Coordinates of C-alpha atoms in Angstrom, one line a residue:
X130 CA 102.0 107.8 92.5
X131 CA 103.8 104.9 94.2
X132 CA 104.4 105.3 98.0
X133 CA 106.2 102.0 99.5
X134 CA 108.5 101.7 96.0
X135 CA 109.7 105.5 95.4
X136 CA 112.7 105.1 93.5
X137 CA 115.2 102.8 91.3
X138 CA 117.2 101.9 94.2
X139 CA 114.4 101.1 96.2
X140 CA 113.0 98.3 93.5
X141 CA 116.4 97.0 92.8
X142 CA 116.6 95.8 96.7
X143 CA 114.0 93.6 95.8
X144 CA 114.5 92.4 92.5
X145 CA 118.1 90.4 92.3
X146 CA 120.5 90.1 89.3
X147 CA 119.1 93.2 87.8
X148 CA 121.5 95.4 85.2
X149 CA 122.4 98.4 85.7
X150 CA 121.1 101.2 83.1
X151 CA 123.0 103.4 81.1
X152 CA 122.5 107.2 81.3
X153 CA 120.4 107.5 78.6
X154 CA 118.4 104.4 78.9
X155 CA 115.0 104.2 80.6
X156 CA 115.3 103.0 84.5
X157 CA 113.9 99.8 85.6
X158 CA 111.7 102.0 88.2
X159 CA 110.2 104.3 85.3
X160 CA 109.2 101.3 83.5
X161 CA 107.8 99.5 86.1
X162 CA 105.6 102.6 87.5
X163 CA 102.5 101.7 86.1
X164 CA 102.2 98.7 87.5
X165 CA 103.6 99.5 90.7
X166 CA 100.3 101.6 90.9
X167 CA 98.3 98.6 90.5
X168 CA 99.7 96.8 92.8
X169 CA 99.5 99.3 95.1
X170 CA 95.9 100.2 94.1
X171 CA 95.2 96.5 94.0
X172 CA 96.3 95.9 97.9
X173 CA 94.5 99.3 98.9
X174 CA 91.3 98.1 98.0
X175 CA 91.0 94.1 98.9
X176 CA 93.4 94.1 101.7
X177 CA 94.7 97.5 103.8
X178 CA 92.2 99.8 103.3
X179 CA 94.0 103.2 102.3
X180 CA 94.7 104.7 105.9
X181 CA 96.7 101.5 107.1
X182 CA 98.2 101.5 104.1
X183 CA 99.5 105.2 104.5
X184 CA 100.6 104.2 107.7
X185 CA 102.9 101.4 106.5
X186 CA 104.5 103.7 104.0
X187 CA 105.6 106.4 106.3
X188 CA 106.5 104.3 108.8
X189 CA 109.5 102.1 110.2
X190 CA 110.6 99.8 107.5
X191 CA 109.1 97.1 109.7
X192 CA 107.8 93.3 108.6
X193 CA 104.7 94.4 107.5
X194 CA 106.4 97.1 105.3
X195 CA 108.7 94.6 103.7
X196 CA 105.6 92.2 103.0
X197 CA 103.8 95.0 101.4
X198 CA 107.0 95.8 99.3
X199 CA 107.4 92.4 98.5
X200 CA 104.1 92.1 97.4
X201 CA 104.1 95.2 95.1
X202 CA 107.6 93.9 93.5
X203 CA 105.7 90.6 93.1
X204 CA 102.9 91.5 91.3
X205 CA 104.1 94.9 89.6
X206 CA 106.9 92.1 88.2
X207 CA 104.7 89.7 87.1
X208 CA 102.7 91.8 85.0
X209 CA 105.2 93.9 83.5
X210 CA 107.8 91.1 82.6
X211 CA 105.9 90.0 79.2
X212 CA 106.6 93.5 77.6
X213 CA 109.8 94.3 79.2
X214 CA 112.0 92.9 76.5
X215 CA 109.7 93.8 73.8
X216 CA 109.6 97.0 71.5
X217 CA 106.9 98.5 69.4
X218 CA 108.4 99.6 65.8
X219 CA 106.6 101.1 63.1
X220 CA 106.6 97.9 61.6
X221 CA 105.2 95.7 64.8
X222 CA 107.2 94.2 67.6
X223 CA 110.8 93.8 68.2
X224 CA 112.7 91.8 70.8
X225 CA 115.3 93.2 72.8
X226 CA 118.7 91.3 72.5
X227 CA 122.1 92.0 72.4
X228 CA 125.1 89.3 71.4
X229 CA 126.4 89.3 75.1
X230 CA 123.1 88.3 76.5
X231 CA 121.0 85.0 75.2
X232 CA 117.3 85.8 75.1
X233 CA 115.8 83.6 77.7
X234 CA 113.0 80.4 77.3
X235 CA 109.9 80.8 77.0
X236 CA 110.1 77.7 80.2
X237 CA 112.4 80.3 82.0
X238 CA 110.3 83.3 82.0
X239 CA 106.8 81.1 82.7
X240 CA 109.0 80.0 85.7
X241 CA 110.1 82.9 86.9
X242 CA 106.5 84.7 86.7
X243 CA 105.4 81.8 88.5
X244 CA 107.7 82.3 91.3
X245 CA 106.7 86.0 91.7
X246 CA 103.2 84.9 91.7
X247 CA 103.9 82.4 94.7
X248 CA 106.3 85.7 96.6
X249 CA 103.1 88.1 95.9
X250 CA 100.5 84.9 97.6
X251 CA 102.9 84.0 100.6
X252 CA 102.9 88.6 101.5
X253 CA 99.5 88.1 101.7
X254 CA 99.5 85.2 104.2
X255 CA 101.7 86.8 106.1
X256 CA 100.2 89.9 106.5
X257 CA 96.6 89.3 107.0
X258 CA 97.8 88.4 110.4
X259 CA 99.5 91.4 111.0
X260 CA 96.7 93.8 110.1
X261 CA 94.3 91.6 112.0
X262 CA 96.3 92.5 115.0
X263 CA 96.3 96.2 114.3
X264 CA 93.5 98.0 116.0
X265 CA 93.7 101.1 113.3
X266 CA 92.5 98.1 110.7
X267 CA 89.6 96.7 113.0
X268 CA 87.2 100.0 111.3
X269 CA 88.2 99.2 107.7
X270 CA 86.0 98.1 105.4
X271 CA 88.4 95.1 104.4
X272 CA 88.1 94.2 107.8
X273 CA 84.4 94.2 107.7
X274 CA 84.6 92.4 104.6
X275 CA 86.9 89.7 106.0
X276 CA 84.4 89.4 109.2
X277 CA 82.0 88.1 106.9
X278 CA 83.5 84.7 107.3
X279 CA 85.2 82.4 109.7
X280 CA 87.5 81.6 107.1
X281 CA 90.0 83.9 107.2
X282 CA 93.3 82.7 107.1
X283 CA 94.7 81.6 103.3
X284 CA 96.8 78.6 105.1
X285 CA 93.5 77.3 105.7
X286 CA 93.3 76.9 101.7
X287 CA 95.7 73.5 102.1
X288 CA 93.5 71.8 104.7
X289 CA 90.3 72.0 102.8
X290 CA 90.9 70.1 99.4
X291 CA 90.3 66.9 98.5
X292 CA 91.2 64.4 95.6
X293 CA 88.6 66.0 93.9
X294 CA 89.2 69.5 94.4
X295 CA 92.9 69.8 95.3
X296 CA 92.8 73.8 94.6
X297 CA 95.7 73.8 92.1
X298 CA 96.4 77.3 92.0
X299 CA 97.2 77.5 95.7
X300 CA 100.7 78.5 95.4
X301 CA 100.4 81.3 92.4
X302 CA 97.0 82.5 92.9
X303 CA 96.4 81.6 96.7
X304 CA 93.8 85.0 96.8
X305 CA 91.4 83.8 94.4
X306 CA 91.1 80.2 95.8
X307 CA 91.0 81.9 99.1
X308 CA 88.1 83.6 97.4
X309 CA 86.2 80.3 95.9
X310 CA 86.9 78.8 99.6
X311 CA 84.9 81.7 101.5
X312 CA 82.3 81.4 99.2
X313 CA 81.9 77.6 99.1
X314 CA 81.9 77.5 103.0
X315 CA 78.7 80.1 103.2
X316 CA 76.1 77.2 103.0
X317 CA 78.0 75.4 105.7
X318 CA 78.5 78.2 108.3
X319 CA 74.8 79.2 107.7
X320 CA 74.0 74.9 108.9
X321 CA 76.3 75.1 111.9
X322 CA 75.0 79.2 113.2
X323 CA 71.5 77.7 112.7
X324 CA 71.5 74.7 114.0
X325 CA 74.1 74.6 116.8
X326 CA 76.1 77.8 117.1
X327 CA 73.3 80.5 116.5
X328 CA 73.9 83.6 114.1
X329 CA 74.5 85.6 117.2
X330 CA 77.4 83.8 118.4
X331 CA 78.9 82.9 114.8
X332 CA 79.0 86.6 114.2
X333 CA 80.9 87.1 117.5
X334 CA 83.3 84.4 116.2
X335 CA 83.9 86.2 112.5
X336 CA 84.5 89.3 114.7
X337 CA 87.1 87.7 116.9
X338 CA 88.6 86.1 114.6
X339 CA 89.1 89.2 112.3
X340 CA 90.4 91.5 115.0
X341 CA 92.5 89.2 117.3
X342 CA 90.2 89.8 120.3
X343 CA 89.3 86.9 122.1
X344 CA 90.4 84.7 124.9
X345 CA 91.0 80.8 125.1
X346 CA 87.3 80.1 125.0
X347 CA 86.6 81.9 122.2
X348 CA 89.8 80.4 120.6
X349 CA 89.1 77.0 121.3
X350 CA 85.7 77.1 119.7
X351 CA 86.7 79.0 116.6
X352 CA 89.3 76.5 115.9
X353 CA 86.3 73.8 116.5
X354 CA 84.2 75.5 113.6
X355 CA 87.1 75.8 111.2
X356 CA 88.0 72.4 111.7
X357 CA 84.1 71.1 111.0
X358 CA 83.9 72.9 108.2
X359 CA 87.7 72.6 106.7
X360 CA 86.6 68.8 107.0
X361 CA 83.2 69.2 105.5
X362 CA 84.4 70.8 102.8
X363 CA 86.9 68.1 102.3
X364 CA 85.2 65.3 102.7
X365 CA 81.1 66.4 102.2
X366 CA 80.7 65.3 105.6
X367 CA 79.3 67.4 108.8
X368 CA 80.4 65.8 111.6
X369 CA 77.6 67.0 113.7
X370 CA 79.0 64.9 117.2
X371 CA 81.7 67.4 117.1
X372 CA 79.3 70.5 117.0
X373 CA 76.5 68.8 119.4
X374 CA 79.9 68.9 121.6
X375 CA 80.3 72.3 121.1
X376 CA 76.9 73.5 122.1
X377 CA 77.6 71.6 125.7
X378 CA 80.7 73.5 126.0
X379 CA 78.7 76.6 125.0
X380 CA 76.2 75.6 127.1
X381 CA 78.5 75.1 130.3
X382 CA 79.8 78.5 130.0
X383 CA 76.8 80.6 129.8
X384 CA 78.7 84.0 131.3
X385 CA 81.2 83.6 128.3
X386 CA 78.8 82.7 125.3
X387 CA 75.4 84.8 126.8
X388 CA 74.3 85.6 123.1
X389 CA 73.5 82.3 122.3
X390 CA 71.4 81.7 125.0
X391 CA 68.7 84.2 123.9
X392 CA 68.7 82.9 120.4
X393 CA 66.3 81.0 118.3
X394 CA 68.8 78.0 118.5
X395 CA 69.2 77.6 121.7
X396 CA 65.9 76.7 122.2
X397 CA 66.2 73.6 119.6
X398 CA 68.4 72.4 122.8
X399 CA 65.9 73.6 125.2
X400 CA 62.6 72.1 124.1
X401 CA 59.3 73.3 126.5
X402 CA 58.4 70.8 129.4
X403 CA 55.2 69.3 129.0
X404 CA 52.7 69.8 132.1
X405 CA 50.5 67.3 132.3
X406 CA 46.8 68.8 132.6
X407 CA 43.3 67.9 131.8
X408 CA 42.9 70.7 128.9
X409 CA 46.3 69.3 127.5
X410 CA 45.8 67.0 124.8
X411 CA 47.8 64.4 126.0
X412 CA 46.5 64.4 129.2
X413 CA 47.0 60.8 131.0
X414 CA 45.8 59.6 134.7

């Protein structure tokens, strides 16, 4: 059963020009309440986690709960409106028409379910950050999920295409690019934690950056890893000046970053000094 869209009156606040229904008609909300338990379902699972989510429905009908409403509307919408106005007869399907009311296009509708597809990507951009900064989220397994990545923020989506690969979905179906994005930026965040930032450190930075615990250190050089790999993915380039840059400012820091200095690659940027003795191979006068 749904619990952030409860009843008619509730949906029709966030779906506008909607007709009223007669008495003996079947309500908007009644039609819709399949759905509205996918969407809900749907956002449970990938996004909230089911505490958090519990928590936004009892609670103060605050921006996050109008985000998660929105989104639910959205996406409940979306997937209902191809069968709303049709009707199954004994003899197949029917449209639903009256001579007061034209039938909309076929260009109409595709827009419209288009629209609720960008309303339902834009609640999640705007909430991610919101849960990020809740601390009851920070044990969820969506958070641990998101942690998995540096990439974490779908606004990132529009700095990372190219000519080539301009992610064309962005707007209606800014998840699943989101998606394609985290898992084409793997290879590269496994380069740059190997060869400059150390896995230790990189998984202090996913951390962070999934909770909203860090300071302006730790800021400054998660912004300089999304950048190098926003950029690599755009272009195929790593621009390794940038993260040989980093490492000095990790480097001259060593209270701030201590992880990476007992790690495998900070040694690459520590290599042994060679003593100069007669059982050395290279021994010279």
């Amino acid at each position: 059963m749904a619990k952030i869209i409860t009843d008619d009156a509730t949906l029709r606040t966030y779906i506008p020009n909607v007709l009223a229904t007669v008495d003996d008609e079947v309500s908007l909300f009644d039609k819709l309440s399949p759905h509205l338990n996918m969407a809900e379902s749907w956002l449970i699972e990938n996004v909230t986690g089911q505490p958090v989510f519990d928590k936004i429905a009892i609670g103060d009908r605050d921006m996050r709960f109008v985000n998660v409403a929105m989104f639910v509307v959205s996406h409940a919408f979306a997937m209902a409106i191809p069968s709303l106005d049709l009707v199954l007869t004994p003899n197949g399907f029917g449209i639903v028409s009256n001579n007061n009311i034209a039938p909309a296009s076929a260009e109409r509708v595709e827009r419209l379910i288009n629209s609720l597809y960008v309303i339902k990507s834009q609640c999640l951009t705007d909430l991610l950050p919101m849960l990020r900064a809740d601390v009851n989220w920070h044990d969820s397994e969506q958070c641990k999920w998101l942690a998995e990545s540096i990439i974490q923020d779908l606004n990132l989506i529009s700095k990372c295409g190219d000519k080539n690969d301009p992610y064309a979905d962005y707007d209606t179906d800014r998840w699943g690019v989101f998606l394609a994005l985290r898992q084409k930026s793997y290879d590269i965040e496994q380069e740059i934690a190997n060869g400059w930032i150390s896995q230790q450190l990189m998984a202090r930075l996913r951390k962070c950056e999934a909770t909203a615990t860090y300071y302006d250190e730790i800021r400054s050089l998660i912004s300089l890893v999304k950048g190098v790999i926003c950029a690599n993915l755009r272009t195929g380039v790593l621009n390794r000046k940038l993260l040989d840059d980093a490492v000095s400012y990790i480097r001259s820091k060593p209270k701030i970053f201590p992880e990476w200095y007992e790690s495998d690659t900070a040694k690459l940027f520590t290599p042994p000094i060679f003593e100069n003795e007669k059982k050395s191979g290279g021994y010279f006068f």
